[in-house]
PDB file of C-alpha atoms in Angstrom:
ATOM      1  CA  ALA P   1       5.460-155.267  29.883  1.00 53.00           C
ATOM      2  CA  LEU P   2       2.715-157.884  30.401  1.00 47.00           C
ATOM      3  CA  ASP P   3       3.286-161.480  31.901  1.00 53.00           C
ATOM      4  CA  ALA P   4       1.580-164.649  30.585  1.00 55.00           C
ATOM      5  CA  HIS P   5      -1.761-163.715  32.413  1.00 51.00           C
ATOM      6  CA  GLY P   6      -1.791-160.281  30.692  1.00 55.00           C
ATOM      7  CA  VAL P   7      -1.143-158.394  33.986  1.00 50.00           C
ATOM      8  CA  SER P   8       1.492-155.466  33.795  1.00 54.00           C
ATOM      9  CA  GLU P   9       4.643-156.324  35.891  1.00 55.00           C
ATOM     10  CA  GLY P  10       4.744-154.660  39.233  1.00 54.00           C
ATOM     11  CA  GLN P  11       1.009-153.656  39.356  1.00 53.00           C
ATOM     12  CA  PRO P  12      -0.665-155.011  42.340  1.00 54.00           C
ATOM     13  CA  MET P  13      -3.365-157.705  41.934  1.00 51.00           C
ATOM     14  CA  LEU P  14      -6.726-157.372  43.156  1.00 46.00           C
ATOM     15  CA  THR P  15      -7.928-160.145  45.282  1.00 49.00           C
ATOM     16  CA  ILE P  16     -11.398-161.134  45.637  1.00 46.00           C
ATOM     17  CA  GLU P  17     -12.322-163.422  48.551  1.00 49.00           C
ATOM     18  CA  ASP P  18     -15.712-165.159  49.329  1.00 47.00           C
ATOM     19  CA  PRO P  19     -17.611-163.246  52.121  1.00 43.00           C
ATOM     20  CA  GLN P  20     -17.340-165.002  55.373  1.00 46.00           C
ATOM     21  CA  PRO P  21     -20.485-165.297  57.567  1.00 41.00           C
ATOM     22  CA  GLN P  22     -20.528-162.877  60.449  1.00 41.00           C
ATOM     23  CA  GLN P  23     -19.945-164.415  63.589  1.00 42.00           C
ATOM     24  CA  SER P  24     -22.381-163.091  66.643  1.00 43.00           C
ATOM     25  CA  PRO P  25     -20.107-162.353  69.973  1.00 45.00           C
ATOM     26  CA  ALA P  26     -20.327-165.292  72.127  1.00 43.00           C
ATOM     27  CA  SER P  27     -22.851-164.790  75.015  1.00 53.00           C
ATOM     28  CA  THR P  28     -21.047-164.848  78.543  1.00 57.00           C
ATOM     29  CA  GLY P  29     -22.338-165.219  81.997  1.00 67.00           C
ATOM     30  CA  PHE P  30     -25.477-167.047  83.169  1.00 80.00           C
ATOM     31  CA  ALA P  31     -27.862-167.626  80.095  1.00 87.00           C
ATOM     32  CA  LEU P  32     -30.700-166.487  81.826  1.00 89.00           C
ATOM     33  CA  TRP P  33     -29.487-162.788  81.982  1.00 90.00           C
ATOM     34  CA  ASN P  34     -28.447-162.740  78.242  1.00 90.00           C
ATOM     35  CA  LEU P  35     -31.729-161.983  76.825  1.00 89.00           C
ATOM     36  CA  GLY P  36     -34.585-159.790  78.186  1.00 90.00           C
ATOM     37  CA  PHE P  37     -37.450-162.195  77.705  1.00 92.00           C
ATOM     38  CA  ARG P  38     -35.970-164.938  79.630  1.00 93.00           C
ATOM     39  CA  PRO P  39     -36.089-163.390  83.238  1.00 94.00           C
ATOM     40  CA  PHE P  40     -39.142-161.395  82.734  1.00 95.00           C
ATOM     41  CA  TYR P  41     -41.144-164.245  80.938  1.00 95.00           C
ATOM     42  CA  LEU P  42     -40.346-166.460  83.927  1.00 94.00           C
ATOM     43  CA  LEU P  43     -41.168-163.707  86.463  1.00 95.00           C
ATOM     44  CA  ALA P  44     -44.501-162.896  84.841  1.00 94.00           C
ATOM     45  CA  SER P  45     -45.368-166.444  84.714  1.00 93.00           C
ATOM     46  CA  SER P  46     -44.283-167.115  88.442  1.00 93.00           C
ATOM     47  CA  PHE P  47     -46.171-163.938  89.504  1.00 92.00           C
ATOM     48  CA  ALA P  48     -49.631-165.143  87.641  1.00 89.00           C
ATOM     49  CA  ALA P  49     -49.506-168.339  89.653  1.00 89.00           C
ATOM     50  CA  LEU P  50     -48.575-166.985  93.022  1.00 88.00           C
ATOM     51  CA  SER P  51     -51.221-164.230  92.474  1.00 82.00           C
ATOM     52  CA  ILE P  52     -53.993-166.704  92.297  1.00 82.00           C
ATOM     53  CA  LEU P  53     -52.842-168.376  95.456  1.00 84.00           C
ATOM     54  CA  LEU P  54     -52.631-165.008  97.291  1.00 77.00           C
ATOM     55  CA  TRP P  55     -56.205-164.263  96.184  1.00 76.00           C
ATOM     56  CA  VAL P  56     -57.361-167.839  97.398  1.00 79.00           C
ATOM     57  CA  PHE P  57     -55.793-167.091 100.666  1.00 77.00           C
ATOM     58  CA  GLN P  58     -57.130-163.657 101.069  1.00 69.00           C
ATOM     59  CA  TYR P  59     -60.778-164.769 100.025  1.00 71.00           C
ATOM     60  CA  THR P  60     -60.629-167.593 102.710  1.00 76.00           C
ATOM     61  CA  GLY P  61     -59.294-165.312 105.318  1.00 70.00           C
ATOM     62  CA  HIS P  62     -55.922-166.967 105.670  1.00 74.00           C
ATOM     63  CA  LEU P  63     -54.057-163.695 105.019  1.00 66.00           C
ATOM     64  CA  PRO P  64     -53.470-161.161 107.897  1.00 62.00           C
ATOM     65  CA  THR P  65     -53.911-158.275 105.692  1.00 61.00           C
ATOM     66  CA  MET P  66     -55.333-157.838 102.272  1.00 58.00           C
ATOM     67  CA  TYR P  67     -53.215-158.316  99.209  1.00 53.00           C
ATOM     68  CA  VAL P  68     -54.755-155.317  97.620  1.00 59.00           C
ATOM     69  CA  ARG P  69     -56.484-152.417  99.242  1.00 59.00           C
ATOM     70  CA  SER P  70     -58.988-151.490  96.520  1.00 59.00           C
ATOM     71  CA  PRO P  71     -60.151-152.257  92.913  1.00 61.00           C
ATOM     72  CA  SER P  72     -57.735-149.839  91.831  1.00 63.00           C
ATOM     73  CA  TRP P  73     -54.830-152.117  92.982  1.00 68.00           C
ATOM     74  CA  HIS P  74     -56.088-155.084  91.535  1.00 71.00           C
ATOM     75  CA  GLY P  75     -56.122-153.502  88.050  1.00 74.00           C
ATOM     76  CA  HIS P  76     -52.874-152.032  88.971  1.00 75.00           C
ATOM     77  CA  GLU P  77     -51.114-155.338  89.276  1.00 82.00           C
ATOM     78  CA  MET P  78     -52.629-156.957  86.162  1.00 85.00           C
ATOM     79  CA  LEU P  79     -51.298-153.948  84.110  1.00 84.00           C
ATOM     80  CA  TYR P  80     -47.927-153.068  85.874  1.00 84.00           C
ATOM     81  CA  GLY P  81     -47.344-156.618  87.309  1.00 88.00           C
ATOM     82  CA  TYR P  82     -48.041-159.163  84.847  1.00 91.00           C
ATOM     83  CA  THR P  83     -48.554-157.482  81.558  1.00 92.00           C
ATOM     84  CA  LEU P  84     -45.824-155.065  81.756  1.00 93.00           C
ATOM     85  CA  ALA P  85     -43.167-157.778  82.607  1.00 94.00           C
ATOM     86  CA  VAL P  86     -44.327-159.481  79.399  1.00 95.00           C
ATOM     87  CA  VAL P  87     -44.117-156.421  77.579  1.00 94.00           C
ATOM     88  CA  ALA P  88     -40.640-155.672  78.799  1.00 95.00           C
ATOM     89  CA  GLY P  89     -39.267-158.998  78.055  1.00 95.00           C
ATOM     90  CA  PHE P  90     -40.528-158.839  74.618  1.00 94.00           C
ATOM     91  CA  LEU P  91     -39.150-155.413  73.791  1.00 94.00           C
ATOM     92  CA  LEU P  92     -35.820-156.020  75.382  1.00 94.00           C
ATOM     93  CA  THR P  93     -35.277-158.833  73.060  1.00 93.00           C
ATOM     94  CA  ALA P  94     -37.230-157.462  69.887  1.00 93.00           C
ATOM     95  CA  VAL P  95     -35.378-154.136  69.915  1.00 93.00           C
ATOM     96  CA  ARG P  96     -32.117-156.024  69.739  1.00 92.00           C
ATOM     97  CA  THR P  97     -33.210-157.730  66.621  1.00 91.00           C
ATOM     98  CA  TRP P  98     -34.958-154.538  65.034  1.00 92.00           C
ATOM     99  CA  THR P  99     -31.649-152.507  65.655  1.00 91.00           C
ATOM    100  CA  GLY P 100     -28.836-154.685  65.575  1.00 90.00           C
ATOM    101  CA  LYS P 101     -27.552-153.119  68.588  1.00 92.00           C
ATOM    102  CA  PRO P 102     -27.465-154.445  72.379  1.00 92.00           C
ATOM    103  CA  THR P 103     -30.058-154.115  74.827  1.00 92.00           C
ATOM    104  CA  PRO P 104     -29.561-154.355  78.647  1.00 93.00           C
ATOM    105  CA  ALA P 105     -28.125-157.647  79.459  1.00 92.00           C
ATOM    106  CA  GLY P 106     -26.185-159.071  82.455  1.00 92.00           C
ATOM    107  CA  VAL P 107     -26.055-156.757  85.642  1.00 93.00           C
ATOM    108  CA  PRO P 108     -28.430-153.921  83.826  1.00 94.00           C
ATOM    109  CA  LEU P 109     -31.091-156.668  83.225  1.00 94.00           C
ATOM    110  CA  MET P 110     -30.724-158.172  86.668  1.00 95.00           C
ATOM    111  CA  ALA P 111     -31.237-154.403  88.060  1.00 95.00           C
ATOM    112  CA  LEU P 112     -34.563-153.927  85.784  1.00 96.00           C
ATOM    113  CA  ALA P 113     -35.832-157.523  87.046  1.00 96.00           C
ATOM    114  CA  ALA P 114     -34.993-156.453  90.752  1.00 96.00           C
ATOM    115  CA  LEU P 115     -36.825-153.105  90.265  1.00 95.00           C
ATOM    116  CA  TRP P 116     -39.834-155.099  88.975  1.00 95.00           C
ATOM    117  CA  VAL P 117     -39.845-157.441  92.113  1.00 95.00           C
ATOM    118  CA  ALA P 118     -39.425-154.534  94.351  1.00 94.00           C
ATOM    119  CA  GLY P 119     -42.492-152.822  93.032  1.00 90.00           C
ATOM    120  CA  ARG P 120     -44.575-156.175  93.376  1.00 89.00           C
ATOM    121  CA  VAL P 121     -43.474-156.441  96.989  1.00 87.00           C
ATOM    122  CA  LEU P 122     -44.257-152.770  97.929  1.00 86.00           C
ATOM    123  CA  VAL P 123     -47.635-153.003  96.584  1.00 82.00           C
ATOM    124  CA  MET P 124     -48.255-155.354  99.501  1.00 80.00           C
ATOM    125  CA  THR P 125     -47.132-152.909 102.104  1.00 80.00           C
ATOM    126  CA  PRO P 126     -48.778-149.859 103.499  1.00 76.00           C
ATOM    127  CA  PHE P 127     -45.959-147.724 101.632  1.00 80.00           C
ATOM    128  CA  ALA P 128     -48.264-146.659  98.941  1.00 76.00           C
ATOM    129  CA  THR P 129     -45.803-143.698  97.832  1.00 80.00           C
ATOM    130  CA  ALA P 130     -42.679-145.940  97.699  1.00 85.00           C
ATOM    131  CA  ALA P 131     -44.677-148.403  95.738  1.00 84.00           C
ATOM    132  CA  ALA P 132     -45.736-145.760  93.193  1.00 84.00           C
ATOM    133  CA  VAL P 133     -42.312-144.379  92.948  1.00 88.00           C
ATOM    134  CA  VAL P 134     -40.676-147.883  92.083  1.00 91.00           C
ATOM    135  CA  ASN P 135     -43.628-149.050  89.747  1.00 89.00           C
ATOM    136  CA  ALA P 136     -43.324-145.695  87.894  1.00 90.00           C
ATOM    137  CA  ALA P 137     -39.386-145.885  87.570  1.00 93.00           C
ATOM    138  CA  PHE P 138     -39.617-149.481  86.050  1.00 94.00           C
ATOM    139  CA  PRO P 139     -41.359-148.545  82.638  1.00 94.00           C
ATOM    140  CA  VAL P 140     -39.088-145.554  82.701  1.00 94.00           C
ATOM    141  CA  ALA P 141     -36.090-147.676  82.999  1.00 95.00           C
ATOM    142  CA  VAL P 142     -37.298-150.083  80.314  1.00 95.00           C
ATOM    143  CA  ALA P 143     -37.862-147.108  78.025  1.00 95.00           C
ATOM    144  CA  VAL P 144     -34.405-146.012  78.540  1.00 95.00           C
ATOM    145  CA  GLY P 145     -33.098-149.505  77.982  1.00 94.00           C
ATOM    146  CA  ILE P 146     -34.746-149.725  74.589  1.00 94.00           C
ATOM    147  CA  GLY P 147     -34.480-145.992  73.552  1.00 93.00           C
ATOM    148  CA  ILE P 148     -30.729-145.880  73.349  1.00 94.00           C
ATOM    149  CA  PRO P 149     -30.499-148.500  70.737  1.00 93.00           C
ATOM    150  CA  ILE P 150     -33.767-147.304  68.897  1.00 93.00           C
ATOM    151  CA  VAL P 151     -31.995-143.807  68.775  1.00 92.00           C
ATOM    152  CA  GLN P 152     -28.823-144.632  67.862  1.00 92.00           C
ATOM    153  CA  SER P 153     -30.276-146.790  64.814  1.00 90.00           C
ATOM    154  CA  ARG P 154     -32.716-144.023  64.012  1.00 89.00           C
ATOM    155  CA  ASN P 155     -35.240-146.459  63.961  1.00 86.00           C
ATOM    156  CA  ARG P 156     -38.052-143.924  64.130  1.00 88.00           C
ATOM    157  CA  ARG P 157     -40.950-146.237  63.645  1.00 89.00           C
ATOM    158  CA  ASN P 158     -40.287-147.643  66.999  1.00 89.00           C
ATOM    159  CA  TYR P 159     -40.434-144.247  68.775  1.00 92.00           C
ATOM    160  CA  PHE P 160     -43.787-145.197  69.783  1.00 92.00           C
ATOM    161  CA  PHE P 161     -42.873-147.877  72.319  1.00 92.00           C
ATOM    162  CA  ILE P 162     -40.478-145.401  74.187  1.00 93.00           C
ATOM    163  CA  VAL P 163     -43.422-142.894  74.344  1.00 94.00           C
ATOM    164  CA  LEU P 164     -45.814-145.624  75.645  1.00 93.00           C
ATOM    165  CA  LEU P 165     -43.587-146.755  78.407  1.00 93.00           C
ATOM    166  CA  LEU P 166     -42.852-143.211  79.570  1.00 94.00           C
ATOM    167  CA  LEU P 167     -46.704-142.589  79.438  1.00 93.00           C
ATOM    168  CA  LEU P 168     -47.179-145.789  81.673  1.00 89.00           C
ATOM    169  CA  GLY P 169     -44.748-144.633  84.199  1.00 89.00           C
ATOM    170  CA  LEU P 170     -46.649-141.102  84.535  1.00 89.00           C
ATOM    171  CA  PHE P 171     -49.803-142.830  84.920  1.00 85.00           C
ATOM    172  CA  VAL P 172     -48.633-145.154  87.700  1.00 80.00           C
ATOM    173  CA  ALA P 173     -47.440-142.159  89.401  1.00 80.00           C
ATOM    174  CA  LEU P 174     -50.797-140.963  89.459  1.00 79.00           C
ATOM    175  CA  VAL P 175     -52.385-144.160  90.738  1.00 71.00           C
ATOM    176  CA  PRO P 176     -52.294-143.193  94.551  1.00 69.00           C
ATOM    177  CA  ILE P 177     -53.691-139.875  93.815  1.00 72.00           C
ATOM    178  CA  LEU P 178     -56.454-141.656  91.807  1.00 71.00           C
ATOM    179  CA  ASP P 179     -57.054-144.192  94.528  1.00 67.00           C
ATOM    180  CA  ARG P 180     -57.309-141.473  97.150  1.00 68.00           C
ATOM    181  CA  LEU P 181     -59.546-139.345  95.244  1.00 71.00           C
ATOM    182  CA  LEU P 182     -61.589-141.736  93.301  1.00 67.00           C
ATOM    183  CA  PHE P 183     -61.847-145.165  94.823  1.00 63.00           C
ATOM    184  CA  LYS P 184     -61.359-144.793  98.366  1.00 65.00           C
ATOM    185  CA  PRO P 185     -64.630-142.527  98.734  1.00 66.00           C
ATOM    186  CA  LEU P 186     -66.417-145.224  96.501  1.00 65.00           C
ATOM    187  CA  ILE P 187     -65.157-147.931  98.939  1.00 64.00           C
ATOM    188  CA  GLY P 188     -66.318-145.719 101.889  1.00 68.00           C
ATOM    189  CA  VAL P 189     -69.795-145.415 100.377  1.00 71.00           C
ATOM    190  CA  LEU P 190     -69.913-149.201  99.604  1.00 68.00           C
ATOM    191  CA  GLU P 191     -68.713-150.102 103.012  1.00 70.00           C
ATOM    192  CA  ALA P 192     -71.551-147.680 104.572  1.00 75.00           C
ATOM    193  CA  ARG P 193     -74.069-149.231 102.579  1.00 78.00           C
ATOM    194  CA  GLU P 194     -73.072-152.500 103.398  1.00 76.00           C
ATOM    195  CA  SER P 195     -73.138-151.395 107.139  1.00 79.00           C
ATOM    196  CA  ARG P 196     -76.574-150.069 107.034  1.00 80.00           C
ATOM    197  CA  ILE P 197     -77.757-153.300 105.221  1.00 85.00           C
ATOM    198  CA  GLU P 198     -76.094-155.394 107.757  1.00 81.00           C
ATOM    199  CA  GLY P 199     -77.717-153.221 110.641  1.00 80.00           C
ATOM    200  CA  ALA P 200     -81.046-153.744 108.867  1.00 83.00           C
ATOM    201  CA  ARG P 201     -80.549-157.507 108.884  1.00 85.00           C
ATOM    202  CA  VAL P 202     -79.620-157.623 112.349  1.00 86.00           C
ATOM    203  CA  ARG P 203     -82.595-155.509 113.417  1.00 86.00           C
ATOM    204  CA  ALA P 204     -84.943-157.699 111.234  1.00 88.00           C
ATOM    205  CA  ALA P 205     -83.685-160.619 112.961  1.00 86.00           C
ATOM    206  CA  GLU P 206     -84.000-158.994 116.455  1.00 87.00           C
ATOM    207  CA  LEU P 207     -87.840-158.036 115.502  1.00 87.00           C
ATOM    208  CA  SER P 208     -88.401-161.623 114.491  1.00 88.00           C
ATOM    209  CA  GLN P 209     -87.342-163.078 117.546  1.00 88.00           C
ATOM    210  CA  GLN P 210     -89.270-160.587 119.578  1.00 88.00           C
ATOM    211  CA  ALA P 211     -92.408-161.575 117.351  1.00 88.00           C
ATOM    212  CA  ALA P 212     -91.550-165.307 117.939  1.00 88.00           C
ATOM    213  CA  ALA P 213     -91.661-164.822 121.704  1.00 88.00           C
ATOM    214  CA  LEU P 214     -94.659-162.859 121.530  1.00 89.00           C
ATOM    215  CA  LEU P 215     -96.419-165.160 119.558  1.00 89.00           C
ATOM    216  CA  ALA P 216     -95.324-168.019 122.059  1.00 88.00           C
ATOM    217  CA  ARG P 217     -96.607-165.949 124.921  1.00 89.00           C
ATOM    218  CA  HIS P 218     -99.818-165.467 123.150  1.00 88.00           C
ATOM    219  CA  ASP P 219    -100.247-169.116 122.401  1.00 88.00           C
ATOM    220  CA  ASP P 220     -99.526-170.126 126.171  1.00 88.00           C
ATOM    221  CA  ALA P 221    -102.072-167.349 127.306  1.00 88.00           C
ATOM    222  CA  VAL P 222    -104.684-168.910 125.098  1.00 88.00           C
ATOM    223  CA  ARG P 223    -103.894-172.404 125.963  1.00 89.00           C
ATOM    224  CA  GLN P 224    -104.164-171.314 129.828  1.00 89.00           C
ATOM    225  CA  ALA P 225    -107.419-169.393 129.064  1.00 88.00           C
ATOM    226  CA  ARG P 226    -108.975-172.489 127.714  1.00 88.00           C
ATOM    227  CA  GLU P 227    -107.852-174.552 130.348  1.00 87.00           C
ATOM    228  CA  THR P 228    -109.507-172.113 132.737  1.00 87.00           C
ATOM    229  CA  ALA P 229    -112.796-171.855 131.031  1.00 85.00           C
ATOM    230  CA  HIS P 230    -112.863-175.568 130.669  1.00 84.00           C
ATOM    231  CA  VAL P 231    -112.584-175.946 134.566  1.00 85.00           C
ATOM    232  CA  GLU P 232    -114.779-173.123 135.071  1.00 84.00           C
ATOM    233  CA  GLN P 233    -117.452-174.565 132.876  1.00 83.00           C
ATOM    234  CA  VAL P 234    -117.175-177.876 134.642  1.00 83.00           C
ATOM    235  CA  ARG P 235    -117.706-176.155 137.925  1.00 83.00           C
ATOM    236  CA  LEU P 236    -120.716-174.362 136.776  1.00 82.00           C
ATOM    237  CA  VAL P 237    -122.261-177.257 135.275  1.00 80.00           C
ATOM    238  CA  GLU P 238    -121.859-179.073 138.640  1.00 82.00           C
ATOM    239  CA  GLU P 239    -123.357-176.200 140.539  1.00 79.00           C
ATOM    240  CA  ALA P 240    -126.460-176.268 138.300  1.00 80.00           C
ATOM    241  CA  ARG P 241    -126.868-179.960 138.804  1.00 79.00           C
ATOM    242  CA  ARG P 242    -126.777-179.665 142.559  1.00 79.00           C
ATOM    243  CA  ALA P 243    -129.184-176.851 142.382  1.00 79.00           C
ATOM    244  CA  SER P 244    -131.666-178.755 140.461  1.00 76.00           C
ATOM    245  CA  GLY P 245    -131.286-181.982 142.422  1.00 69.00           C
ATOM    246  CA  ARG P 246    -129.697-183.906 139.809  1.00 61.00           C
ATOM    247  CA  PRO P 247    -127.051-186.310 140.691  1.00 59.00           C
ATOM    248  CA  SER P 248    -123.570-185.317 139.625  1.00 55.00           C
ATOM    249  CA  ALA P 249    -122.032-186.726 136.466  1.00 54.00           C
ATOM    250  CA  PRO P 250    -119.693-189.742 137.238  1.00 55.00           C
TER     251      PRO P 250
END
C-alpha cells in the first residue's frame, strides 16, 4: 500500500543531507612548531643576519678564530646553512598541501630545527667530521619527513625532492674529503705564494733602506771632499801669492 506521498508503507526512506564542510583538526601547542616554514624561515633569516656580523668581525680581526677555514666552507654554509633551511621550511609545508597528509610538527619539527642549529655550530669548531655527519643527517631527515606522506599518497611527481635531499646529504658528507684533497692544497699554494711575495717586499724595503744609507754617505763624502778641496785651494792660492811677493787677500 502507498501512503499519501506515494511511498510504500514499511520501506525506509532515503535521506539526503547537504554536505558539511570538512573541519581541519585544531592546531595544538605553540604555533611556531605547527608548520615547517615558521621555524626554518625564522632560522634562515636570523642566520643570514648573524653571518654578516661574523664576517665583519672576522675581517676586522675581532674573532679569535676564523669563522670558516677555507672557501669550501663559505660555499657550504651558503648552501647547507641558509638555502637548505629555506628549502626545508618550504617542503615541510608544501608537502602537507600536496598530499593532504601531515608532515613533521611539534617535537619532530623541533628535532629537525635542533639538528640544523647543531650543524651551524659545529661548522665553527675544529670538529670537521662531526660537522659533516650532522649536516649530512639534516637533509636526510627532511627527506624522511616529507617522503613518508609523499609515498603514502603515491604522489610520484614529487619523488624528485626526496632524491634531491638524499643527494645533498651524500654530497655534504664528501665536503671534508674535497676540502682536504682540493682546497687545502690550493690554500697552501696561495699562502706559499703570498709568503714569497711578502718576503720579496721585505727584501725590497731593506735594499731601499740600504741604498738610501749609501746615497746619504755618498752625499756626505762629496760634501766633505768639496770642503776639503776648497780649503786646499785657498791654501795653495795663499802660498802662490807669498812666493810672488804679493800681499795676501784680505
